[in-house]
Short mmCIF file of C-alpha atoms in Angstrom, two decimals:
data_model
loop_
_atom_site.label_atom_id
_atom_site.label_comp_id
_atom_site.label_asym_id
_atom_site.label_seq_id
_atom_site.Cartn_x
_atom_site.Cartn_y
_atom_site.Cartn_z
CA MET A 23 -13.03 -15.85 -29.24
CA TYR A 24 -15.60 -13.90 -27.22
CA LEU A 25 -15.23 -10.15 -26.89
CA PRO A 26 -14.28 -9.01 -23.36
CA GLY A 27 -17.24 -7.20 -21.82
CA SER A 28 -19.87 -9.16 -23.77
CA ARG A 29 -22.49 -11.24 -21.97
CA ILE A 30 -21.31 -14.43 -23.69
CA PHE A 31 -17.72 -13.73 -22.62
CA TYR A 32 -18.81 -13.17 -19.03
CA GLU A 33 -20.86 -16.38 -18.89
CA ALA A 34 -17.99 -18.39 -20.37
CA LEU A 35 -15.57 -16.77 -17.94
CA SER A 36 -17.71 -17.51 -14.91
CA ARG A 37 -17.58 -21.23 -15.73
CA LYS A 38 -13.81 -21.17 -16.10
CA LEU A 39 -11.60 -22.85 -13.50
CA LEU A 40 -9.42 -20.07 -12.12
CA LEU A 41 -5.67 -20.62 -11.97
CA PRO A 42 -3.69 -20.06 -8.75
CA VAL A 43 -2.07 -16.68 -8.30
CA GLU A 44 1.29 -16.81 -10.04
CA ALA A 45 4.04 -14.42 -11.06
CA PRO A 46 4.13 -13.19 -14.66
CA ASP A 47 6.86 -14.31 -17.01
CA SER A 48 9.70 -11.83 -17.42
CA VAL A 49 9.57 -11.69 -21.22
CA PRO A 50 7.68 -8.62 -22.53
CA ARG A 51 4.94 -9.41 -25.02
CA LYS A 52 2.03 -7.69 -26.67
CA MET A 53 -1.33 -7.95 -24.98
CA GLY A 54 -2.78 -10.03 -27.79
CA GLU A 55 -0.15 -12.75 -27.55
CA LYS A 56 -0.99 -15.85 -25.56
CA SER A 57 0.49 -15.82 -22.09
CA PRO A 58 2.67 -18.79 -21.12
CA ILE A 59 2.14 -20.25 -17.68
CA PRO A 60 4.07 -18.01 -15.24
CA LYS A 61 6.48 -19.34 -12.68
CA LYS A 62 5.04 -19.92 -9.25
CA VAL A 63 5.85 -17.33 -6.59
CA VAL A 64 7.23 -18.77 -3.37
CA CYS A 65 6.45 -16.87 -0.19
CA ARG A 66 9.66 -16.26 1.68
CA GLN A 67 8.33 -15.99 5.21
CA GLN A 68 5.27 -15.11 7.22
CA CYS A 69 4.72 -11.77 8.87
CA THR A 70 6.60 -11.49 12.14
CA TYR A 71 4.24 -9.19 14.02
CA LEU A 72 0.64 -9.07 12.78
CA THR A 73 -1.82 -11.73 13.84
CA THR A 74 -4.79 -12.73 11.76
CA SER A 75 -8.33 -12.23 12.98
CA GLN A 76 -8.36 -15.85 14.23
CA GLU A 77 -5.31 -15.36 16.43
CA LYS A 78 -5.34 -13.75 19.84
CA VAL A 79 -3.21 -10.67 20.29
CA SER A 80 -0.95 -11.32 23.27
CA GLY A 81 2.64 -11.14 24.31
CA ALA A 82 3.01 -14.87 24.93
CA ASN A 83 4.96 -15.52 21.74
CA ILE A 84 7.43 -12.63 22.10
CA SER A 85 11.01 -13.70 22.75
CA PRO A 86 13.11 -11.98 25.46
CA ASN A 87 15.37 -10.51 22.77
CA VAL A 88 12.42 -8.97 20.91
CA GLU A 89 10.92 -7.65 24.13
CA LYS A 90 14.24 -6.04 25.01
CA GLY A 91 14.22 -4.25 21.65
CA ILE A 92 10.64 -3.11 22.24
CA ASP A 93 11.62 -1.75 25.67
CA TYR A 94 14.41 0.27 24.10
CA TYR A 95 12.17 1.58 21.32
CA VAL A 96 9.38 2.62 23.70
CA ASP A 97 11.84 4.39 25.99
CA GLN A 98 13.24 6.30 23.01
CA VAL A 99 9.77 7.37 21.86
CA LEU A 100 8.69 8.48 25.31
CA GLU A 101 11.91 10.44 25.74
CA LEU A 102 11.25 12.22 22.44
CA GLY A 103 7.60 12.90 23.15
CA VAL A 104 5.26 14.37 20.56
CA GLU A 105 7.13 17.68 20.49
CA GLY A 106 10.44 15.90 20.00
CA ILE A 107 9.02 13.87 17.12
CA VAL A 108 7.78 17.05 15.44
CA LYS A 109 11.23 18.55 15.89
CA GLN A 110 12.84 15.40 14.48
CA TYR A 111 10.63 15.66 11.40
CA LYS A 112 11.57 19.31 10.82
CA GLU A 113 15.22 18.27 10.70
CA ILE A 114 14.59 15.73 7.92
CA ALA A 115 11.57 17.25 6.13
CA SER A 116 13.67 18.61 3.25
CA TYR A 117 15.45 15.30 2.64
CA ARG A 118 15.37 13.92 -0.88
CA ALA A 119 17.20 11.12 -2.66
CA PRO A 120 20.83 11.78 -3.72
CA ASP A 121 21.22 13.58 -7.05
CA ALA A 122 22.33 10.37 -8.77
CA ILE A 123 18.93 8.86 -7.95
CA TYR A 124 16.73 11.95 -8.03
CA LYS A 125 15.94 11.83 -11.75
CA TYR A 126 12.46 11.73 -13.28
CA THR A 127 12.63 11.96 -17.07
CA ALA A 128 9.67 9.61 -17.62
CA PHE A 129 7.55 11.72 -15.26
CA THR A 130 8.42 14.88 -17.21
CA ALA A 131 7.65 13.19 -20.54
CA ASN A 132 4.14 12.14 -19.42
CA PRO A 133 2.47 15.20 -17.84
CA THR A 134 -1.09 14.07 -18.62
CA ARG A 135 -0.54 10.83 -16.70
CA ASN A 136 0.48 12.59 -13.49
CA ARG A 137 -2.20 13.59 -11.00
CA TYR A 138 0.05 16.23 -9.40
CA GLN A 139 2.81 18.00 -11.29
CA ASP A 140 4.87 18.59 -8.12
CA ILE A 141 4.95 14.94 -7.01
CA VAL A 142 7.65 13.34 -9.15
CA CYS A 143 8.07 9.66 -10.02
CA LEU A 144 11.72 8.59 -9.79
CA ASP A 145 13.14 6.80 -12.81
CA LYS A 146 15.30 4.40 -10.79
CA THR A 147 12.41 2.73 -8.97
CA ARG A 148 9.47 3.32 -11.30
CA VAL A 149 7.33 0.37 -12.36
CA VAL A 150 7.90 -0.18 -16.08
CA LEU A 151 4.85 -1.50 -17.92
CA LYS A 152 5.46 -4.23 -20.50
CA TYR A 153 2.06 -5.44 -21.62
CA ASP A 154 0.81 -3.90 -24.88
CA VAL A 155 3.97 -1.78 -25.27
CA PRO A 156 3.91 -0.41 -27.89
CA PRO A 157 1.40 1.03 -28.74
CA SER A 158 0.59 1.76 -25.10
CA THR A 159 3.00 3.67 -22.87
CA ASP A 160 5.34 1.92 -20.44
CA TYR A 161 4.83 4.72 -17.90
CA ILE A 162 2.71 4.76 -14.78
CA HIS A 163 3.21 7.01 -11.76
CA ALA A 164 4.22 4.12 -9.49
CA ASN A 165 7.40 3.12 -7.67
CA TRP A 166 8.77 -0.06 -6.20
CA VAL A 167 9.41 0.19 -2.45
CA ARG A 168 11.70 -2.43 -0.92
CA PHE A 169 13.72 -2.64 2.29
CA ASP A 170 16.71 -4.86 3.05
CA ARG A 171 15.85 -8.07 4.91
CA HIS A 172 12.17 -7.15 4.69
CA ASP A 173 9.83 -9.81 3.36
CA ARG A 174 7.21 -7.51 1.85
CA THR A 175 7.47 -5.54 -1.39
CA PHE A 176 5.22 -2.56 -2.04
CA ILE A 177 4.21 -0.62 -5.09
CA ALA A 178 3.34 2.96 -4.10
CA THR A 179 1.24 4.74 -6.69
CA GLN A 180 -1.11 7.66 -7.23
CA GLY A 181 -4.89 7.29 -7.36
CA PRO A 182 -5.71 6.46 -10.99
CA LEU A 183 -6.84 9.23 -13.33
CA ASP A 184 -9.57 8.56 -15.91
CA ASN A 185 -6.88 8.22 -18.58
CA THR A 186 -4.61 5.93 -16.53
CA ILE A 187 -7.12 3.32 -15.31
CA SER A 188 -6.11 0.86 -18.04
CA ASP A 189 -2.43 1.44 -17.18
CA PHE A 190 -3.20 0.67 -13.54
CA TRP A 191 -4.84 -2.66 -14.36
CA ARG A 192 -2.04 -3.56 -16.76
CA MET A 193 0.35 -3.11 -13.84
CA ILE A 194 -1.76 -5.23 -11.48
CA PHE A 195 -1.90 -8.13 -13.93
CA GLN A 196 1.74 -7.81 -15.02
CA GLU A 197 3.06 -7.93 -11.45
CA GLN A 198 0.42 -10.43 -10.24
CA CYS A 199 -0.41 -8.21 -7.28
CA PRO A 200 -2.56 -10.06 -4.72
CA SER A 201 -3.79 -6.94 -2.89
CA ILE A 202 -4.62 -3.30 -3.58
CA VAL A 203 -5.07 -0.91 -0.66
CA ASN A 204 -6.98 2.29 -1.46
CA LEU A 205 -6.70 4.88 1.33
CA THR A 206 -8.71 7.72 -0.18
CA LYS A 207 -12.27 8.63 -0.99
CA PHE A 208 -13.00 9.64 -4.56
CA VAL A 209 -13.80 13.21 -3.48
CA GLU A 210 -12.48 14.98 -0.37
CA GLN A 211 -13.09 18.62 0.49
CA GLU A 212 -14.88 19.01 -2.86
CA LYS A 213 -11.75 17.96 -4.76
CA ILE A 214 -11.41 14.85 -6.91
CA LYS A 215 -8.80 12.59 -5.33
CA CYS A 216 -9.15 9.40 -7.34
CA SER A 217 -11.18 8.07 -10.25
CA LEU A 218 -13.50 5.10 -9.77
CA TYR A 219 -11.39 2.44 -11.44
CA TRP A 220 -13.35 -0.74 -10.80
CA PRO A 221 -17.00 -1.92 -11.05
CA ALA A 222 -18.34 -1.15 -7.56
CA GLU A 223 -21.08 -3.81 -7.44
CA ALA A 224 -20.76 -7.59 -7.30
CA GLY A 225 -21.55 -9.16 -10.65
CA LYS A 226 -20.65 -6.01 -12.58
CA PHE A 227 -17.85 -6.01 -15.11
CA THR A 228 -16.27 -3.75 -17.70
CA THR A 229 -13.21 -3.49 -19.91
CA TYR A 230 -10.51 -0.87 -19.33
CA GLY A 231 -8.32 -0.67 -22.40
CA LYS A 232 -7.56 -4.33 -23.02
CA ILE A 233 -8.17 -5.60 -19.49
CA PHE A 234 -11.50 -7.21 -18.59
CA VAL A 235 -12.33 -6.36 -14.94
CA ASN A 236 -15.02 -8.37 -13.14
CA THR A 237 -16.08 -7.67 -9.54
CA LYS A 238 -16.95 -11.11 -8.19
CA LYS A 239 -17.68 -10.29 -4.55
CA VAL A 240 -18.14 -7.26 -2.26
CA GLU A 241 -17.80 -7.52 1.53
CA SER A 242 -18.59 -4.59 3.83
CA GLU A 243 -16.95 -4.33 7.24
CA ASP A 244 -16.85 -1.64 9.90
CA LYS A 245 -14.09 0.50 8.39
CA PHE A 246 -13.43 -1.19 5.04
CA THR A 247 -15.04 -2.49 1.90
CA ILE A 248 -13.29 -5.49 0.35
CA TYR A 249 -13.72 -6.30 -3.33
CA THR A 250 -12.69 -9.57 -4.95
CA ILE A 251 -11.82 -8.74 -8.56
CA GLU A 252 -10.94 -10.93 -11.52
CA LEU A 253 -8.73 -9.66 -14.35
CA VAL A 254 -8.41 -11.12 -17.84
CA PRO A 255 -6.26 -9.38 -20.49
CA GLU A 256 -7.48 -9.56 -24.06
CA GLY A 257 -6.18 -12.64 -25.83
CA CYS A 258 -4.75 -14.26 -22.67
CA SER A 259 -5.88 -17.60 -21.27
CA ASP A 260 -4.80 -16.65 -17.73
CA SER A 261 -6.96 -14.82 -15.22
CA HIS A 262 -5.83 -13.17 -12.00
CA ILE A 263 -7.70 -12.58 -8.75
CA VAL A 264 -6.89 -9.50 -6.68
CA LYS A 265 -8.35 -8.23 -3.39
CA LEU A 266 -9.07 -4.51 -3.23
CA ILE A 267 -9.36 -3.12 0.30
CA HIS A 268 -10.95 0.33 0.35
CA MET A 269 -10.58 2.40 3.54
CA THR A 270 -12.82 5.47 3.42
CA THR A 271 -12.64 6.50 7.08
CA TRP A 272 -9.35 8.40 7.02
CA PRO A 273 -10.25 11.99 8.02
CA ASP A 274 -10.16 14.57 5.22
CA GLN A 275 -7.85 16.61 7.44
CA GLY A 276 -5.21 15.12 9.69
CA VAL A 277 -4.98 11.47 10.70
CA PRO A 278 -7.09 8.94 12.63
CA GLN A 279 -7.26 9.37 16.40
CA SER A 280 -5.47 6.05 16.88
CA GLY A 281 -3.56 3.55 14.81
CA ARG A 282 -5.97 0.66 15.45
CA HIS A 283 -7.81 0.92 12.12
CA VAL A 284 -4.52 1.06 10.22
CA LEU A 285 -3.31 -2.03 12.05
CA ARG A 286 -6.53 -3.84 11.18
CA LEU A 287 -5.94 -2.85 7.57
CA LEU A 288 -2.44 -4.34 7.59
CA ARG A 289 -3.78 -7.46 9.26
CA LYS A 290 -6.25 -7.98 6.43
CA VAL A 291 -3.46 -7.76 3.87
CA VAL A 292 -1.35 -10.24 5.83
CA ALA A 293 -4.28 -12.66 6.25
CA ASP A 294 -4.55 -13.17 2.49
CA LYS A 295 -3.02 -16.62 1.94
CA GLN A 296 -2.21 -15.72 -1.66
CA ASP A 297 -0.20 -12.71 -0.56
CA CYS A 298 3.11 -13.54 -2.26
CA GLY A 299 3.40 -10.64 -4.70
CA PRO A 300 3.80 -6.89 -4.26
CA VAL A 301 1.07 -5.05 -2.38
CA VAL A 302 -0.18 -1.98 -4.25
CA MET A 303 -0.77 0.96 -1.93
CA HIS A 304 -2.29 4.26 -2.99
CA CYS A 305 -4.07 7.33 -1.72
CA SER A 306 -4.43 10.37 -3.99
CA ALA A 307 -0.81 11.38 -4.58
CA GLY A 308 0.54 8.08 -3.28
CA VAL A 309 2.99 9.69 -0.86
CA GLY A 310 1.12 10.80 2.27
CA ARG A 311 -1.16 8.13 3.71
CA THR A 312 0.55 5.59 1.47
CA GLY A 313 4.01 6.40 2.82
CA CYS A 314 2.63 6.43 6.35
CA ILE A 315 1.24 2.89 6.12
CA ILE A 316 4.42 1.56 4.53
CA MET A 317 6.57 3.06 7.30
CA ILE A 318 4.34 1.56 9.99
CA ASP A 319 4.57 -1.88 8.42
CA VAL A 320 8.35 -1.72 7.99
CA ILE A 321 9.01 -0.53 11.55
CA LEU A 322 6.73 -3.13 13.14
CA ARG A 323 8.27 -5.93 11.12
CA GLN A 324 11.78 -4.84 12.11
CA LEU A 325 10.81 -4.43 15.75
CA PHE A 326 9.11 -7.81 16.11
CA ALA A 327 11.90 -9.56 14.22
CA GLY A 328 14.33 -8.39 16.89
CA LYS A 329 16.06 -5.89 14.62
CA PRO A 330 17.14 -2.39 15.70
CA VAL A 331 14.76 0.32 14.48
CA ASP A 332 15.97 3.65 13.12
CA THR A 333 12.86 5.62 12.16
CA VAL A 334 14.80 8.40 10.46
CA ASP A 335 16.65 5.85 8.33
CA VAL A 336 13.36 4.17 7.32
CA PHE A 337 11.99 7.60 6.34
CA LYS A 338 15.01 8.39 4.18
CA LYS A 339 15.05 4.99 2.47
CA LEU A 340 11.36 5.40 1.71
CA ARG A 341 11.98 8.79 0.08
CA ASP A 342 14.89 7.33 -1.88
CA GLN A 343 12.31 5.14 -3.61
CA ARG A 344 9.07 7.13 -3.52
CA ALA A 345 9.85 10.86 -3.62
CA ASN A 346 7.97 13.25 -1.31
CA SER A 347 6.76 10.47 0.98
CA ILE A 348 5.41 11.63 4.37
CA PRO A 349 5.12 15.29 3.29
CA VAL A 350 3.81 16.66 6.62
CA ASP A 351 4.76 16.24 10.27
CA VAL A 352 1.32 15.00 11.36
CA LEU A 353 1.79 11.84 9.29
CA TYR A 354 5.26 11.30 10.74
CA VAL A 355 3.89 11.58 14.28
CA PHE A 356 1.12 9.15 13.35
CA VAL A 357 3.71 6.54 12.36
CA TYR A 358 5.04 6.58 15.94
CA ILE A 359 1.52 6.58 17.39
CA SER A 360 0.47 3.54 15.38
CA VAL A 361 3.55 1.55 16.39
CA ILE A 362 2.98 2.40 20.06
CA ASP A 363 -0.71 1.53 19.67
CA TYR A 364 0.21 -1.93 18.47
CA ILE A 365 2.72 -2.46 21.28
CA ARG A 366 0.03 -1.41 23.81
CA ALA A 367 -2.36 -3.97 22.32
CA LYS A 368 0.29 -6.69 22.22
CA LEU A 369 1.62 -6.13 25.75
CA PRO A 370 -1.08 -4.13 27.59
CA GLY A 371 0.04 -5.05 31.09
CA LYS A 372 3.52 -3.68 30.52
CA TYR A 373 3.01 -0.68 28.26
CA LYS A 374 -0.58 0.59 28.41
CA GLU A 375 -0.18 2.73 31.51
CA LYS A 376 3.42 3.62 30.72
CA THR A 377 2.50 5.13 27.34
CA GLN A 378 -0.86 6.70 28.25
CA ARG A 379 0.52 10.20 28.69
CA PHE A 380 2.17 10.01 25.27
CA MET A 381 -1.16 8.99 23.70
CA ASN A 382 -2.94 11.85 25.46
CA ASP A 383 -0.31 14.30 24.24
CA PHE A 384 -0.97 13.11 20.69
CA LYS A 385 -4.71 13.82 21.02
CA THR A 386 -3.93 17.30 22.35
CA PHE A 387 -1.51 17.87 19.48
CA MET A 388 -4.13 16.86 16.90
CA THR A 389 -6.81 19.05 18.49
CA GLN A 390 -4.49 22.05 18.34
CA ARG A 391 -3.63 21.34 14.69
CA LEU A 392 -7.25 21.06 13.63
CA ASN A 393 -8.06 24.36 15.34
CA GLN A 394 -5.24 26.27 13.64
#
């Protein structure tokens, strides 16, 4: 048995034939116990709205029923306008999960594992760690986020702290997550927002707790850096490959000027053919940018599946699972902007001119906010 992190271990590992991405078994076991072959995850359906980079964005494949729903949605948004959306947010800003759900005993019991003491982690939806428990804790500041009749499952979590990096990787391996989306820089406005929790160079590797983490490939694109990372828990014969997509272009204050970069980000997650498990999404607290991206994805999927969209209902269901999500009105407005941006790209002839004033109003709104 080679020690994880040793040169001999790495060389042996690099020659190993990697297994397909699979779901973990449901029986808790200690990290040192050999892992049985997990059951294969079956993808339920493909994304109903986002095209991959090889596919042309056009309205040719939109059914009349879906287009009718889009018409109704766009008319509602334009009737609201940016000011109406801000007003709508004010009416729901104080919403929190019902008292029966709004409990966070594990959060209270683990203060050193929480990046922010005012951002709670709800017990009902928290991700419970099983590997190496005990002696390790079963707690991580992370929540499951699921929506009815929605084919994607998210895990919304905080940016790892130095003392929770090993917990983070335990979660990734346990849940066989195919993708991690990191929406924050490590330092913003001279404040630490997230610890560096992976080897940043291709060919580099280290061990966090009992998880061997090996960065196999690094790809740089215009707005993102994509890392292909291999995980091997101590004593396990399985390995797991995960894609980490790091977006560092989100402004320190406010939101992007358009939703295009966010839509490209979602497209990259969808394009991963192994994307059958939960997508891990985090920023610093795991509620602002993270909640924003999740809402955008949910609304677009509903809209392009021909389902009625109730943005307020999506917001409330998100907060029922990940407390404090979308904590400011600017993020809530940006959800609408991003959805409209995608519709404009999908059906430019029909909606580009019709929605231009709304887009201009958003830019004016953001300029005023930044100057306050």
